[in-house]
Every structure is written in structure tokens, then in C-alpha cells.
Short mmCIF file of C-alpha atoms in Angstrom, two decimals:
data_model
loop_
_atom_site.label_atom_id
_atom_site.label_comp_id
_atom_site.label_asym_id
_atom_site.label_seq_id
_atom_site.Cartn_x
_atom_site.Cartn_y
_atom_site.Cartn_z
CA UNK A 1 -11.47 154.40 119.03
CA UNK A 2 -8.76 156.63 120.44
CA UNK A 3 -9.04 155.74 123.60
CA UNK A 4 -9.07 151.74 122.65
CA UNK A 5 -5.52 152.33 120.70
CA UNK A 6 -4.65 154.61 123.93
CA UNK A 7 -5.15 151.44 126.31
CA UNK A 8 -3.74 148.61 123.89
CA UNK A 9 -0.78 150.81 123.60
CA UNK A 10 -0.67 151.43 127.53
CA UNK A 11 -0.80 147.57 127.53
CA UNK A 12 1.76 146.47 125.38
CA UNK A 13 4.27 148.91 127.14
CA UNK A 14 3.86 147.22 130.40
CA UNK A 15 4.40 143.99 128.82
CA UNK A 16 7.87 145.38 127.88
CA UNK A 17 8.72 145.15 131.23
CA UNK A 18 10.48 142.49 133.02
CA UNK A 19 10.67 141.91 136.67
CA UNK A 20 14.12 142.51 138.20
CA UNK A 21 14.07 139.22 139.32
CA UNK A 22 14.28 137.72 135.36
CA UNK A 23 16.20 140.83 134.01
CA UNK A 24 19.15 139.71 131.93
CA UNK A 25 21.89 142.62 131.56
CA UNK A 26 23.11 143.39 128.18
CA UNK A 27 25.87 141.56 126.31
CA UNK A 28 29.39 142.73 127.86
CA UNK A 29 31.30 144.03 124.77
CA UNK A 30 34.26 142.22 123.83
CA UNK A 31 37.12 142.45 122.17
CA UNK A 32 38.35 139.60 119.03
CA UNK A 33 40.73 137.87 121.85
CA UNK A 34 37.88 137.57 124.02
CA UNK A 35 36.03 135.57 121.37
CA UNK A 36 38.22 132.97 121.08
CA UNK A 37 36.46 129.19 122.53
CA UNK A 38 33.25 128.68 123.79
CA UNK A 39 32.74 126.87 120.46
CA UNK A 40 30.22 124.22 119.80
CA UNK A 41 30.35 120.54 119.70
CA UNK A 42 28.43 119.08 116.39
CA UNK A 43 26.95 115.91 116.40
CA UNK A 44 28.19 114.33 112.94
CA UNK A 45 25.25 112.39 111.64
CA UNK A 46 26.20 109.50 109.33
CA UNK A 47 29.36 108.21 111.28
CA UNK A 48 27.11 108.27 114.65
CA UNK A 49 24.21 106.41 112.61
CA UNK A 50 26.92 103.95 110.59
CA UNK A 51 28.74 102.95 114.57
CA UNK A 52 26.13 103.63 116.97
CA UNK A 53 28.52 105.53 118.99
CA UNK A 54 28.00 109.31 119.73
CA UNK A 55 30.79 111.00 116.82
CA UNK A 56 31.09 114.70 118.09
CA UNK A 57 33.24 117.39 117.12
CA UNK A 58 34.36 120.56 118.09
CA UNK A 59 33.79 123.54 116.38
CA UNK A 60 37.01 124.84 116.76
CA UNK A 61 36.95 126.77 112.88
CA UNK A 62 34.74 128.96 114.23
CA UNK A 63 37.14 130.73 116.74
CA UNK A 64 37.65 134.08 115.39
CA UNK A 65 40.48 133.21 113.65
CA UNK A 66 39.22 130.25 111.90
CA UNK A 67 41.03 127.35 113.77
CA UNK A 68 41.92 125.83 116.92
CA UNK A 69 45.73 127.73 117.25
CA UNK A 70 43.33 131.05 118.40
CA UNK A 71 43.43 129.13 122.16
CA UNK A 72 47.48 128.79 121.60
CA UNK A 73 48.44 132.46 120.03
CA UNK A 74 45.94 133.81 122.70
CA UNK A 75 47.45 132.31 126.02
CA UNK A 76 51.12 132.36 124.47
CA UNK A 77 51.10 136.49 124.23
CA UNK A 78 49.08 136.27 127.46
CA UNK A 79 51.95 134.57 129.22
CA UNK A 80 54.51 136.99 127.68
CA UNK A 81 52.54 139.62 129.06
CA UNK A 82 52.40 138.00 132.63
CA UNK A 83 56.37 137.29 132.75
CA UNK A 84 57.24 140.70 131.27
CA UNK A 85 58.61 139.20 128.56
CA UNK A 86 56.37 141.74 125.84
CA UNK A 87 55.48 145.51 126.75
CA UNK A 88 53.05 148.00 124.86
CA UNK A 89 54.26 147.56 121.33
CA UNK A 90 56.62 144.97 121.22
CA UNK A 91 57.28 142.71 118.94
CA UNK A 92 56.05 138.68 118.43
CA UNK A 93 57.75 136.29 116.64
CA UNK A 94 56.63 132.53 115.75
CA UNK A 95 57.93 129.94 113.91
CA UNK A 96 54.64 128.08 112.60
CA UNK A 97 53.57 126.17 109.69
CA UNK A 98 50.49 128.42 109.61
CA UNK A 99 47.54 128.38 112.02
CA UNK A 100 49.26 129.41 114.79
CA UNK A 101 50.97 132.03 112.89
CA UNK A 102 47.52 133.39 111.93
CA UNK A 103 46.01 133.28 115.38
CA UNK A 104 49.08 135.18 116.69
CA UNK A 105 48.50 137.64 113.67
CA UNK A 106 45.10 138.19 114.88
CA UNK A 107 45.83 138.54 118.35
CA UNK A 108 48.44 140.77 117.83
CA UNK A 109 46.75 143.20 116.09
CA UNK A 110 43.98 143.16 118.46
CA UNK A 111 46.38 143.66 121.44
CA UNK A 112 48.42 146.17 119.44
CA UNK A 113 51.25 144.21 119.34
CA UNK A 114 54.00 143.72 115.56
CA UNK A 115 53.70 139.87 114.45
CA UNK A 116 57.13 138.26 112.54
CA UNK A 117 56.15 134.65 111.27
CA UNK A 118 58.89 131.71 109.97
CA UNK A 119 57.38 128.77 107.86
CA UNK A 120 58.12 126.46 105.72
CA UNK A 121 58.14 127.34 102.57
CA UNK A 122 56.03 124.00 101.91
CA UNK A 123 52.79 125.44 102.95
CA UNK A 124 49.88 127.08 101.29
CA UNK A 125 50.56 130.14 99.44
CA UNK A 126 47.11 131.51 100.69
CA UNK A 127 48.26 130.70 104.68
CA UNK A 128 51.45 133.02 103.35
CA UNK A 129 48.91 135.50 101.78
CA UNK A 130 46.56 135.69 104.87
CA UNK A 131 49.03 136.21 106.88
CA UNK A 132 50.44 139.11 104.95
CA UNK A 133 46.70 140.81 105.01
CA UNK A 134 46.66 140.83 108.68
CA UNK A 135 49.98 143.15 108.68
CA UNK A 136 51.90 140.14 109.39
CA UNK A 137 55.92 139.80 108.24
CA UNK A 138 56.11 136.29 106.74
CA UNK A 139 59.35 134.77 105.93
CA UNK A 140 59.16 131.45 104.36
CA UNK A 141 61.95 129.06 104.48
CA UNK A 142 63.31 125.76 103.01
CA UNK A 143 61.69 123.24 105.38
CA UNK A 144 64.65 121.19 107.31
CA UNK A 145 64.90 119.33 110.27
CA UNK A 146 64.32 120.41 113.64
CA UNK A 147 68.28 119.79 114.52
CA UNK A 148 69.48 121.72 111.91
CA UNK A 149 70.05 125.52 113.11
CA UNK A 150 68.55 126.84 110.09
CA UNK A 151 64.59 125.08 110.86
CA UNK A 152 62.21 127.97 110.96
CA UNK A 153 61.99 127.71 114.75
CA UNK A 154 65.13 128.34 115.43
CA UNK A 155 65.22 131.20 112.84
CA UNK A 156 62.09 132.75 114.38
CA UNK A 157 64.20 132.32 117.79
CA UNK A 158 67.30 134.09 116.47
CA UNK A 159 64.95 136.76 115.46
CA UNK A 160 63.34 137.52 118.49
CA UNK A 161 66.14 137.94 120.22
CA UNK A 162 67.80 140.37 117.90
CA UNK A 163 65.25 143.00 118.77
CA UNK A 164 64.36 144.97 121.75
CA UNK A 165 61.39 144.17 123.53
CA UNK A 166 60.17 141.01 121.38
CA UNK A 167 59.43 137.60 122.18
CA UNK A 168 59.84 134.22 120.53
CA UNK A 169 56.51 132.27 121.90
CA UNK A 170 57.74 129.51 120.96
CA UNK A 171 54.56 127.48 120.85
CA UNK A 172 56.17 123.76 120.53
CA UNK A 173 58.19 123.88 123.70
CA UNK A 174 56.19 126.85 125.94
CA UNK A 175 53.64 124.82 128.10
CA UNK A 176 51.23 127.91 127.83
CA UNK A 177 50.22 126.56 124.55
CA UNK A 178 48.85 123.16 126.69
CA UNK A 179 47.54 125.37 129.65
CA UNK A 180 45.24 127.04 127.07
CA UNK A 181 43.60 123.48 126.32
CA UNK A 182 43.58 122.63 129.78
CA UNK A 183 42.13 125.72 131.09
CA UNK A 184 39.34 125.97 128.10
CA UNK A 185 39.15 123.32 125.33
CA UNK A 186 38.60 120.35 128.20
CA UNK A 187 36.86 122.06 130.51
CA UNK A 188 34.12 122.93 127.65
CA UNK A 189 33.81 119.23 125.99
CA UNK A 190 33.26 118.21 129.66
CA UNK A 191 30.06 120.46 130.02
CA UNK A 192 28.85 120.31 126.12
CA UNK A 193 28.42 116.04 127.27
CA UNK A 194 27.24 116.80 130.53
CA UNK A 195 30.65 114.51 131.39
CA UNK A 196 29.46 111.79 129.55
CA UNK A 197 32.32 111.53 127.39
CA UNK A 198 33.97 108.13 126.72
CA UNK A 199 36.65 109.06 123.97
CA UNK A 200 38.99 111.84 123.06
CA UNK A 201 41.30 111.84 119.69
CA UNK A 202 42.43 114.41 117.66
CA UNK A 203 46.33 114.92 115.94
CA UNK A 204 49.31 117.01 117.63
CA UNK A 205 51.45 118.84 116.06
CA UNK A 206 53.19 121.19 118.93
CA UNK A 207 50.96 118.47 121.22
CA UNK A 208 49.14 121.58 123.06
CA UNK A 209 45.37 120.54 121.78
CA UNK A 210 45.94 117.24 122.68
CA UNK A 211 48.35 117.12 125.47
CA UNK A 212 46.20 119.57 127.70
CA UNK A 213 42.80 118.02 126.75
CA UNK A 214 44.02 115.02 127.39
CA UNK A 215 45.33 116.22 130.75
CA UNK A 216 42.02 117.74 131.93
CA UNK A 217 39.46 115.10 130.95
CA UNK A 218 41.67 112.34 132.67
CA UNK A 219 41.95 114.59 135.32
CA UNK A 220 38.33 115.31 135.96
CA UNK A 221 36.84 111.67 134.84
CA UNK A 222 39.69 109.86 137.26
CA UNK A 223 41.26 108.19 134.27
CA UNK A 224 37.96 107.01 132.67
CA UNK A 225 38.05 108.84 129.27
CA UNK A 226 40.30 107.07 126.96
CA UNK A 227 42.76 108.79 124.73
CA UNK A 228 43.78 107.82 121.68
CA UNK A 229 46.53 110.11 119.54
CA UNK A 230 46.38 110.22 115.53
CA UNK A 231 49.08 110.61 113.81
CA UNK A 232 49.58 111.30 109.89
CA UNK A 233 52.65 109.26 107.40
CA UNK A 234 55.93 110.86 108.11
CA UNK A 235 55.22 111.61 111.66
CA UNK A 236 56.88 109.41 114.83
CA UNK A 237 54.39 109.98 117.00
CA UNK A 238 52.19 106.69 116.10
CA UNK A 239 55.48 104.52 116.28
CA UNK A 240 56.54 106.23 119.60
CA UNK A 241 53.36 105.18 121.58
CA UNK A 242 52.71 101.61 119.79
CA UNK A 243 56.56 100.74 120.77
CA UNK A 244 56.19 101.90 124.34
CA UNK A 245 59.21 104.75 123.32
CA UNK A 246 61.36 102.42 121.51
CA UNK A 247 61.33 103.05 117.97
CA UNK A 248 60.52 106.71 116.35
CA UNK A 249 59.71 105.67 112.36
CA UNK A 250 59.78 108.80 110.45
CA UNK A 251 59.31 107.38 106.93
CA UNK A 252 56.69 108.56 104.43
CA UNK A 253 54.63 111.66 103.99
CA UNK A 254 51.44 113.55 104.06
CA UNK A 255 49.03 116.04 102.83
CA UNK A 256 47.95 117.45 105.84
CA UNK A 257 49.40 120.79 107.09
CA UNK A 258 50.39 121.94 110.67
CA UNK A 259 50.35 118.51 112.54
CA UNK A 260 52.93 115.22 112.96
CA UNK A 261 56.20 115.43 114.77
CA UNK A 262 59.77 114.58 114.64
CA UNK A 263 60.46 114.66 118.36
CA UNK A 264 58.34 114.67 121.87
CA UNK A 265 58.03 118.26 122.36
CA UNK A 266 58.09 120.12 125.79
CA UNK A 267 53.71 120.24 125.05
CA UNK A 268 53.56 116.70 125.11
CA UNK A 269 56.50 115.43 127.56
CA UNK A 270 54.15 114.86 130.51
CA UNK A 271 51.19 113.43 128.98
CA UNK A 272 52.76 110.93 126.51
CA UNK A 273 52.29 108.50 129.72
CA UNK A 274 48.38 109.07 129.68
CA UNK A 275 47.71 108.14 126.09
CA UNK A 276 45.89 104.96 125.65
CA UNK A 277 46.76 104.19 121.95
CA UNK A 278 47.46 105.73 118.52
CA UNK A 279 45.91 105.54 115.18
CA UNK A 280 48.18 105.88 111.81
CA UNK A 281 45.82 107.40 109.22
CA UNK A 282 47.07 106.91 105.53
CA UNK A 283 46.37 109.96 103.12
CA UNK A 284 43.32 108.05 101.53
CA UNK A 285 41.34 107.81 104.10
CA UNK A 286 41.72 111.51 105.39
CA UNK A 287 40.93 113.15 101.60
CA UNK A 288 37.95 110.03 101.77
CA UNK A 289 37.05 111.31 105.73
CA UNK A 290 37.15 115.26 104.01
CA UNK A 291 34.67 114.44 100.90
CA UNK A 292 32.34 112.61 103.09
CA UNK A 293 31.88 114.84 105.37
CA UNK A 294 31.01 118.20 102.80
CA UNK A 295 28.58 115.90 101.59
CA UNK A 296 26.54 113.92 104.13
CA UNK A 297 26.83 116.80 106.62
CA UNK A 298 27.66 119.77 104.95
CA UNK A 299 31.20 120.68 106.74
CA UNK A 300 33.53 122.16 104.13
CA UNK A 301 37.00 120.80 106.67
CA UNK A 302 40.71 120.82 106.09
CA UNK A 303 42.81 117.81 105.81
CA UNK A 304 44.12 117.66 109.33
CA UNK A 305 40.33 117.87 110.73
CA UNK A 306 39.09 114.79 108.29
CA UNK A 307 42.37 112.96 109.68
CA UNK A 308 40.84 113.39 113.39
CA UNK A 309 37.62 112.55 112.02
CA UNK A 310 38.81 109.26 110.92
CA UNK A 311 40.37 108.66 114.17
CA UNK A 312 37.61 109.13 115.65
CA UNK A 313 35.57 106.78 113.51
CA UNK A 314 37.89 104.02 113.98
CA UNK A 315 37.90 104.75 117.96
CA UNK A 316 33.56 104.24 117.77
CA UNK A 317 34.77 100.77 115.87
CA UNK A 318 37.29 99.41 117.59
CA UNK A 319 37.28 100.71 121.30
CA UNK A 320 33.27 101.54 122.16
CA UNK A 321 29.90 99.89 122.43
CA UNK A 322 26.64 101.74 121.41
CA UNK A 323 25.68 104.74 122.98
CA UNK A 324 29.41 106.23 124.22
CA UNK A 325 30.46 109.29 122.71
CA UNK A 326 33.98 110.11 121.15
CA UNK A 327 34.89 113.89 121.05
CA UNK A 328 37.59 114.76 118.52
CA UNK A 329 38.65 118.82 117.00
CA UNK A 330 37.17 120.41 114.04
CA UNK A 331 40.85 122.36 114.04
CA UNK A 332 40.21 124.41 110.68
CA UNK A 333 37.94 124.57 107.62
CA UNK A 334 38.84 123.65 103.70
CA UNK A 335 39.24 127.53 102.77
CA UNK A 336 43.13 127.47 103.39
CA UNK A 337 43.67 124.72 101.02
CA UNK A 338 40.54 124.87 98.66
CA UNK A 339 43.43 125.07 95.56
CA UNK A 340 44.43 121.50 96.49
CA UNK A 341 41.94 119.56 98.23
CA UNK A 342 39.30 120.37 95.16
CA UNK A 343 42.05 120.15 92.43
CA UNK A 344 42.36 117.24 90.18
CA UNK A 345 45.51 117.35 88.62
CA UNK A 346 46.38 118.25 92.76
CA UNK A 347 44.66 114.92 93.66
CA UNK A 348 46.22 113.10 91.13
CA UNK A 349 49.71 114.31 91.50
CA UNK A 350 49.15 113.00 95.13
CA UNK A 351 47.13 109.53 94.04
CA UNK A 352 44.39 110.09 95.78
CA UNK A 353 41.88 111.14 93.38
CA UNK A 354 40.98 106.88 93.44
CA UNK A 355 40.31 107.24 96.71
CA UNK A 356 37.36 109.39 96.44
CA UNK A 357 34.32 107.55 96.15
CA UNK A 358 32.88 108.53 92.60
CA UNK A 359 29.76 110.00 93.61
CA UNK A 360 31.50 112.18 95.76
CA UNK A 361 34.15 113.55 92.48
CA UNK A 362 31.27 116.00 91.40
CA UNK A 363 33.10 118.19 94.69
CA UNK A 364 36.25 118.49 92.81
CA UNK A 365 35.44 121.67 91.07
CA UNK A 366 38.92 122.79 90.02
CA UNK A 367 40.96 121.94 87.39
#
């Protein structure tokens, strides 16, 4: 009997073997900011089904810091590094209505770096909080216009250039934001469809995630993917494009945090020519989009996401035929904004709690 358990033993250690031909080598260890992309492309079920058009999107709330502004905050300290702009324990300073503000946070702790962050005061208390855990200064302030000199940007600017080696990234107006999109966000929708991509649309805010996707797919598909911007109320964006540059509407406003636009920024300058068309998406359909989607497919999404998933429904409708494929971003998920999004007085201070279908109310679970 020994000798049996001898031999099966003497067995199953050569079978641990593995030729050097089909050896893999270990996992190279990595830091958080080399986590950030590479993130997966989800098929979304019921709208797919419901338009026979392939609805994907990206999985961009499960970069490391939980949204798509990791890409940004990661190649905007990159590029500071590159120009000299930021030494060994310097100083970065943002003005961001909150993702980007948390990816820099991240970022900047990881490459040892302090992290000063201007917002408007309009936005989440938890973004604020978040931000504060992650060693973060936060300084909200009263949310004006971009042309008056006290808008957080310029504040965060002013900042930056009161200290000694600090720098203002300046993610609406520094192209490295784009490059980052360009570089990885395109480049990895491309392979996920095997370059069978028809349709891109997603919202801009700086105009980074969809400026330099945009760039790279027409680039690489000679022109063929179409590109189609959405745009929330109170942003000029959707007027801009649909008027050919003649009329920038500003009126109304939205729930959504972190995207819509007053002005072309620097991001989105060179692209605006390569956009195909532009969807407005009204309030009620995004917080309709957001429901839907926790309960036919189980994503728990913020506002701005279900807005690009609505785009990107109405782009299956109106633009393809059966069997093309629209791509659009999965920028954050609901946990930022859980307080409002599954509030009911929240909802109904907003009028939107009609607009959720009412076997999908039993998800509004606070008061």
C-alpha cells in the first residue's frame, strides 16, 4: 500500500509540471495607478433584446477609483510629471465637480503626491466626504459661471500657483485628459468588438471621454463608426452641434452630476467637427434609463451613466439596423448619490418620481 501512495504521489507531482513552452510567468505586481482601464464591456440584455442592436457598455465603475475620471487624473499627473511641472511631493490642485477630483485623490496618494480640490458646492455631500477620506483638501464653492473669476476653476488655478512646486491640471482645457481616451478607452472598445463597432455615445463634461474616443475609433474605422454626443437640460452642447455652431441654448437644468457644458472646451475643440449628431435627454428618461437598468440587469448606475444609456438606446432606434453594436460608458455607479436617486421626497422635489414605472418604485428605499 505504501508503495501505491508512493507512486500516485510521484505521479501527481509530475503532473504539476508544465512544459516551458506553455509556462505562464506570474502576475507582475502593480501598483492602484496601474489598475486603472482594461475594464470590461457588458452586454445589456433587455435594450439589445427590445432593438435588436448590440447595447454594450463599458465598465468604466470598476476602475479603481470607481469611475471613468481614473483614465483623466492618471494621465493629467502623468503629464505634469513629463513637463516638470510636479516633483517628489508636490502639490495637485483640481477644480472638479467630483469624479475627477476623486481619481486625482487616488492617484495622488498612490504617487505620493498632496491633492487640493474646488467644487461646487452643488454636489453630493458624500463626493465632498470621500474626498476628505482619501486625505484630500476640499473646498466647496458657490457654483458660478465659467467667466466669472470666482468659478471653482479658476480658484483651483489661483491656488496652484500660489504654492511652490504645485500644479493646476486643469482637466477641461489640458488635452492630456483626451490623450488618456485616445491612448486607452478607444483602443480597448476596438478589441472588446473585435472592430465591429457601429456606434459610440456617451456625455462630456470636460469632453476628454468623448472627444478622444471619438478621435480614435474614427481614426482606426476610416470614419465608419458614427458618433453621436448626449447632452443633459442646461447644457449647450446639444444646441451647438444641431445648429452647426450657431446657437448655444443654455436654458433648463439637470440631475446629473459632472457632465454638460457652457462653452467648447480645449478637450473638445478638435473633434466637435467629427460628431455625427446629438441627443438631448430630459431628466425623466435618465432616472427611467437608471431604475431599469438595477432591475432587468442588475447594474446599481449613477445618473450621468443611465443618461448615456438612453443615448444609446435611442442611437439602436433611430440610426442602426439589427445586428450593429453601439458602445456607450458605464462612467460611475449609484453609490455617490444613493441619498437622492432612491429618495422620495428627493424624487419628488425634482418631479420625477411619475416617471418611474410603478413596478420599478419598490427600489426607492429611502424616505
Amino acid at each position: 500500500m505504501l508503495k501505491r501512495v508512493q507512486l500516485i504521489t510521484r505521479n501527481l507531482h509530475k503532473r504539476t509540471y508544465i512544459s516551458p513552452a506553455k509556462w505562464v510567468p506570474p502576475l507582475t505586481a502593480i501598483g492602484l495607478d496601474g489598475a486603472v482601464g482594461n475594464t470590461p464591456l457588458i452586454y445589456i440584455k433587455g435594450l439589445s433584446k427590445e432593438t435588436g442592436v448590440n447595447v454594450y457598455g463599458k465598465a468604466e465603475f470598476m476602475n479603481p477609483g470607481g469611475s471613468v475620471k481614473d483614465r483623466a487624473a492618471l494621465y493629467l499627473v502623468k503629464d505634469a510629471e513629463e513637463k516638470g511641472q510636479l516633483r517628489p511631493g508636490g502639490t495637485v490642485v483640481e477644480g472638479t465637480a467630483g469624479n475627477t477630483g476623486i481619481g486625482l485623490a487616488h492617484i495622488c496618494r498612490a504617487r505620493g503626491y498632496k491633492c487640493v480640490i474646488y467644487m461646487p458646492n452643488t454636489q453630493s455631500q458624500g463626493k465632498i466626504d470621500l474626498l476628505r477620506l482619501l486625505g484630500a483638501e476640499v473646498y466647496p464653492v458657490p457654483a458660478v459661471a465659467f467667466d466669472n473669476p470666482m468659478n471653482y476653476n479658476h480658484q483651483a488655478k489661483r491656488h496652484a500657483e500660489s504654492l511652490d512646486n504645485a500644479v493646476w491640471t486643469n482637466q477641461f482645457d489640458n488635452v492630456a485628459n483626451k490623450l488618456a481616451h485616445i491612448k486607452t478607452t478607444g483602443p480597448e472598445i476596438w478589441m472588446q468588438t473585435e472592430g465591429n463597432v457601429t456606434a459610440f455615445t456617451c456625455s462630456t463634461g470636460t469632453g476628454g471621454s468623448f472627444a478622444g474616443t471619438t478621435r480614435y475609433l474614427k481614426d482606426v474605422s476610416d470614419g465608419n463608426v458614427k458618433c453621436y454626443l448626449a447632452d443633459p437640460p442646461g447644457s449647450v452642447l446639444y444646441s451647438y452641434i444641431k445648429t452647426g455652431g450657431q446657437l448655444m441654448d443654455r436654458s433648463g437644468s439637470s440631475i446629473t452630476e459632472g457632465i454638460g457644458q457652457g462653452r467648447v472646451t480645449d478637450n473638445l475643440a478638435a473633434e466637435i467637427s467629427l460628431v455625427d449628431g446629438a441627443y438631448s435627454i430630459p431628466d425623466s428618461d435618465t432616472i427611467a434609463m437608471l431604475y431599469r437598468l438595477l432591475d432587468e440587469e442588475g447594474l446599481y448606475l449613477g445618473a450621468s451613466t443611465a443618461l448615456n444609456v438612453v443615448a444609446a438606446y435611442n442611437v439602436a432606434k433611430d440610426h442602426l439596423k439589427p445586428g450593429d453594436s453601439v458602445v456607450t460608458l458605464l462612467c460611475d455607479g449609484a453609490y455617490r448619490y444613493a441619498d437622492r436617486l432612491f429618495s422620495k421626497s428627493w424624487l419628488e422635489s425634482k418631479n420625477l418620481l411619475s416617471a418611474i414605472p410603478s413596478h420599478l418604485q419598490k427600489y426607492i428605499v429611502l424616505p
